[in-house]
C-alpha atoms as an extended CHARMM CRD file, in Angstrom:
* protein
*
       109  EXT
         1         1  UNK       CA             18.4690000000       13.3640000000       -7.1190000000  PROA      1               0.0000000000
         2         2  UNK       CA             17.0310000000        9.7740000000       -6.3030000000  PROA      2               0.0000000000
         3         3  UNK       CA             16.2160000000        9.0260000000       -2.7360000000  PROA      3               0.0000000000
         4         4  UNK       CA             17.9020000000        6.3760000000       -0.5960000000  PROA      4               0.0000000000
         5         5  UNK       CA             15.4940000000        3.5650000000       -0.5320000000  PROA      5               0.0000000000
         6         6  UNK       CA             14.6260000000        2.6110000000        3.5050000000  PROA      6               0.0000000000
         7         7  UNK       CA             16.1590000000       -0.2010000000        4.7350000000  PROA      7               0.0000000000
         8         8  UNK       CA             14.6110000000       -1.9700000000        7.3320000000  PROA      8               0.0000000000
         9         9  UNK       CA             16.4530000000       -4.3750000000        9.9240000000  PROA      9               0.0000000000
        10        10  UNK       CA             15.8940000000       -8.4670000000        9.7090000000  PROA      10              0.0000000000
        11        11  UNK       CA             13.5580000000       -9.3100000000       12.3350000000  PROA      11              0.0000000000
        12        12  UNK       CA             13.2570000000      -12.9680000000       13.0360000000  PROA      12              0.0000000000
        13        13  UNK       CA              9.5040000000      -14.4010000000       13.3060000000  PROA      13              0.0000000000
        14        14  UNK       CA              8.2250000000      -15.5250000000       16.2560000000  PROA      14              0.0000000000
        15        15  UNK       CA              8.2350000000      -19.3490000000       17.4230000000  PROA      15              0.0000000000
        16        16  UNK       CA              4.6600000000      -20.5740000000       18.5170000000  PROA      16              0.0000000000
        17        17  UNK       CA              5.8820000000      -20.7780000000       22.0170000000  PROA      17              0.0000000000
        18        18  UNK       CA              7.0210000000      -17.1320000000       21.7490000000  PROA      18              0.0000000000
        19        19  UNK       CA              3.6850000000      -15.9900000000       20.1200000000  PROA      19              0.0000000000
        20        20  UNK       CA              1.8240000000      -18.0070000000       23.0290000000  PROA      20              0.0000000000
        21        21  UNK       CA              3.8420000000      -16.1880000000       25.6180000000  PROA      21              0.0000000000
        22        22  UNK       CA              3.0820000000      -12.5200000000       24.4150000000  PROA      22              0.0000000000
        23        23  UNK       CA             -0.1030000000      -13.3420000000       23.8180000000  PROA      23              0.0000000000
        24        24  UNK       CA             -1.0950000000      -14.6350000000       27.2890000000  PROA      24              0.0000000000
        25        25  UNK       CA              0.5450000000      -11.8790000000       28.6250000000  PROA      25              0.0000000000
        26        26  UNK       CA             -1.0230000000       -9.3420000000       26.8650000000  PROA      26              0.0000000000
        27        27  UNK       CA             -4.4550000000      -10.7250000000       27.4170000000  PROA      27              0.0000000000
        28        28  UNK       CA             -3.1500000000      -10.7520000000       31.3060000000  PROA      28              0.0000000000
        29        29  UNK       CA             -2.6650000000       -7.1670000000       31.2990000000  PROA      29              0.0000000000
        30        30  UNK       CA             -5.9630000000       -5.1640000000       32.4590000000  PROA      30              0.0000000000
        31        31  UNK       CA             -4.5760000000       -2.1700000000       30.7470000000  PROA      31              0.0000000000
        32        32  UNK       CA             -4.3300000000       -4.2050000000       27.0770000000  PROA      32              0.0000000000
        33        33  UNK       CA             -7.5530000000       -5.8800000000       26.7130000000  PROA      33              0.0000000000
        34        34  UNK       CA             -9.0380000000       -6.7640000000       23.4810000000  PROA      34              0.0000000000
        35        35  UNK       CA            -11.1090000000       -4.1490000000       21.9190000000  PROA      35              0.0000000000
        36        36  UNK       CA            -15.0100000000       -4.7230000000       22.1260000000  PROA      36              0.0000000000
        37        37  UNK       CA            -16.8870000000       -4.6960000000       19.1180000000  PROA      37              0.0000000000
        38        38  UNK       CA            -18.6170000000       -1.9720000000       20.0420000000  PROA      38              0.0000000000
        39        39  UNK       CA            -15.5300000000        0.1440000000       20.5680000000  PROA      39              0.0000000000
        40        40  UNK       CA            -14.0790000000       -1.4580000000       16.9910000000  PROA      40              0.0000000000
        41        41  UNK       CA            -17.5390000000        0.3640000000       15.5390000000  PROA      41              0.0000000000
        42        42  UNK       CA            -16.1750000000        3.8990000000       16.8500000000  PROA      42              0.0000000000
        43        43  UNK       CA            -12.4940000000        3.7590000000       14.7200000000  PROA      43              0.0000000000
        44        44  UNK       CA            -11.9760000000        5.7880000000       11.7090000000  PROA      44              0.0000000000
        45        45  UNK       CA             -9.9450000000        6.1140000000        8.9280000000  PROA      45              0.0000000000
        46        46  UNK       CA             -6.7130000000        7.8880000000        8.5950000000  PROA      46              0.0000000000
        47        47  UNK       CA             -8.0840000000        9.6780000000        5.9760000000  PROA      47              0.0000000000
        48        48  UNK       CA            -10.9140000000       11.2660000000        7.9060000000  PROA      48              0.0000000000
        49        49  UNK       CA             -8.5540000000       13.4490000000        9.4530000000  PROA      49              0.0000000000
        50        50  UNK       CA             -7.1990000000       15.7680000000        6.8620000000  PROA      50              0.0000000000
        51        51  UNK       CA             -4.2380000000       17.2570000000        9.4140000000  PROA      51              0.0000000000
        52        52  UNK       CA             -3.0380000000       14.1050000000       10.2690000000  PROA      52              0.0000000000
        53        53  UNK       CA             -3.0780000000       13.0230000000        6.4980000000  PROA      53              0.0000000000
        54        54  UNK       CA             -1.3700000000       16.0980000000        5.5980000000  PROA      54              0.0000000000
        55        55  UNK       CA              1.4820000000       15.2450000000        8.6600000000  PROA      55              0.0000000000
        56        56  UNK       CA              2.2420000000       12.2710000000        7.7690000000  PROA      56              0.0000000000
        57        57  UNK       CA              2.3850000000       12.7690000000        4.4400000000  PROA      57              0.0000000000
        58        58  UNK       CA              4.7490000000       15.2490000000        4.6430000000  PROA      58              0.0000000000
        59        59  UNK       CA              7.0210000000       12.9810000000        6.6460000000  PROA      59              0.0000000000
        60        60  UNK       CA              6.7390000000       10.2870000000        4.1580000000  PROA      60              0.0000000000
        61        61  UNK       CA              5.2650000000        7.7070000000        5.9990000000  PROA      61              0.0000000000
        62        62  UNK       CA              1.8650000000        7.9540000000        4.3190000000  PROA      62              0.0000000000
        63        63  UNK       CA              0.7060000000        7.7050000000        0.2040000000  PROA      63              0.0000000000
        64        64  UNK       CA             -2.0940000000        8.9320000000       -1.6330000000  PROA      64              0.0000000000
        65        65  UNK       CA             -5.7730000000        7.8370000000       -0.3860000000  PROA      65              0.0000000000
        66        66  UNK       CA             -6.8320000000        4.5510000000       -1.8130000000  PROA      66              0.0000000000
        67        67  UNK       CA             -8.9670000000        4.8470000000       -4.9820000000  PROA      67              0.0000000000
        68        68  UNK       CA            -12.3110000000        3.7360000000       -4.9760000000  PROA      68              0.0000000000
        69        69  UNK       CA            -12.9600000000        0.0440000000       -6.1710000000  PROA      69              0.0000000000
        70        70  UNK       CA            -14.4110000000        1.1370000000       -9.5420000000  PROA      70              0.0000000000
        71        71  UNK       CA            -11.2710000000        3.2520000000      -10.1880000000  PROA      71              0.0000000000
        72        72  UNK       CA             -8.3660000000        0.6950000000       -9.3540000000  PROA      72              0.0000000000
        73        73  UNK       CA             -6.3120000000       -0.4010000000      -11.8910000000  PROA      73              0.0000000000
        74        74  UNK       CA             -6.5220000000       -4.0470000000      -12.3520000000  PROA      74              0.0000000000
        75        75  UNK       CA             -2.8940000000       -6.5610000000      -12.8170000000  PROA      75              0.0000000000
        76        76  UNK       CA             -2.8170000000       -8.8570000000      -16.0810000000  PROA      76              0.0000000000
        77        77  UNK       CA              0.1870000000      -10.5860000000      -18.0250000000  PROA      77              0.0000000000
        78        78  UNK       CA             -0.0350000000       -9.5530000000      -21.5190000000  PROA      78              0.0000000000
        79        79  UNK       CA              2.6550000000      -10.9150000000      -23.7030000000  PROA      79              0.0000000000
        80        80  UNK       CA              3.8080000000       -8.1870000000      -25.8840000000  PROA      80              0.0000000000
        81        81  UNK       CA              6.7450000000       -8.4600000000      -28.7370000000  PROA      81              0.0000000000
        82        82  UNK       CA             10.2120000000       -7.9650000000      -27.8470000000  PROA      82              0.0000000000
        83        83  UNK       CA             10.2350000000       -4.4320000000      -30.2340000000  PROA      83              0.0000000000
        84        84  UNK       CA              6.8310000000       -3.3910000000      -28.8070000000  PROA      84              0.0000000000
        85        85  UNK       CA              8.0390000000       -4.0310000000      -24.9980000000  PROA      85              0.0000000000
        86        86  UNK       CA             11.6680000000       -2.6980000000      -26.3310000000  PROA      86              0.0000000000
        87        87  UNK       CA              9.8430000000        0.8290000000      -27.5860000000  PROA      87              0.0000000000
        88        88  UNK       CA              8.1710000000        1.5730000000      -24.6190000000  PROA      88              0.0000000000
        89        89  UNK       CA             10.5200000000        0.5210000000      -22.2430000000  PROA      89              0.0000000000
        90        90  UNK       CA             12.7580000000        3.3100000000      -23.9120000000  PROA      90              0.0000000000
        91        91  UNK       CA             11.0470000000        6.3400000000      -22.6830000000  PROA      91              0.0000000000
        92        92  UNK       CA             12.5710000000        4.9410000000      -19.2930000000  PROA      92              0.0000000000
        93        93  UNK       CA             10.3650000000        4.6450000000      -15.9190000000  PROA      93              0.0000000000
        94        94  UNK       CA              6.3190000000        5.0220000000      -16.3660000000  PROA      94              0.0000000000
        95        95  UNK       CA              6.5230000000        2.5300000000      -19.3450000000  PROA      95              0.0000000000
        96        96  UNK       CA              3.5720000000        0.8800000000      -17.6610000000  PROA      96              0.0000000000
        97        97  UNK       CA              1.8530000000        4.1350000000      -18.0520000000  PROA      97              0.0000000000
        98        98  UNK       CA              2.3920000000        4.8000000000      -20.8260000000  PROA      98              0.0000000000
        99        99  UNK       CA              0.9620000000        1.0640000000      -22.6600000000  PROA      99              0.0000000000
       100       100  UNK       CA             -1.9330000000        2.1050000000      -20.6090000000  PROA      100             0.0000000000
       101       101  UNK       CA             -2.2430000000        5.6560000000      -22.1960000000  PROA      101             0.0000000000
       102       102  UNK       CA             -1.6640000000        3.9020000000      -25.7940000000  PROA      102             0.0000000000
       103       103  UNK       CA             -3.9060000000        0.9720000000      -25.3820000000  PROA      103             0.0000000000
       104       104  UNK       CA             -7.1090000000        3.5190000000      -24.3450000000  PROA      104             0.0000000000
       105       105  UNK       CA             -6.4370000000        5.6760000000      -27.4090000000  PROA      105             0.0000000000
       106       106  UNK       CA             -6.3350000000        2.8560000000      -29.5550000000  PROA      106             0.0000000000
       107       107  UNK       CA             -9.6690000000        1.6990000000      -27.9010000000  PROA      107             0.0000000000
       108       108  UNK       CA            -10.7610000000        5.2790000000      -28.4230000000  PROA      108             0.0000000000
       109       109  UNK       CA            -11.4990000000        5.5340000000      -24.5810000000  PROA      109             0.0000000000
């Protein structure tokens, strides 16, 4: 069963003016002042807390943790033959995957 893609609603962007306007008035409001560097230091991430992780991963809002810089697969184009693309398109979705997979055996990695 595939799951319904989220939709989410058009939402115009701001003008300048309008921008300018929620700005001042946010900066106007003693109980929405900017953040001090000092209380910047003190935030977290998500992913130091394990039971909110787990929460909001169950609700769907939230993927895996990012991987480490080392670790992250990298984009390229690579022009590949119409048969070679053809053949490993035909195994359906993960093609991507799978290249990967092949190339690293072939490079005996």
């Amino acid at each position: 069963m595939e799951h319904a893609r989220k939709v989410r609603p058009y939402v115009a962007p701001l003008t300048p003016e309008e921008d300018a306007a929620i700005t001042a008035a946010a900066l106007s409001d003693p109980d929405a002042q900017p953040l001090t560097d000092e209380e910047l230091a003190k935030f977290r991430p998500v992913w130091a807390f394990p039971e909110l992780v787990a929460d909001l991963q169950k609700h769907g809002y939230l993927g895996r943790p990012p991987l480490p810089p080392e670790e992250r697969k990298q984009r390229v184009t690579l022009y590949l033959d119409p048969d070679v693309l053809a053949s490993l398109k035909q195994g359906g979705k993960g093609w991507q995957t799978r290249a990967n997979a092949a190339l690293r055996k072939a490079l005996g990695l």
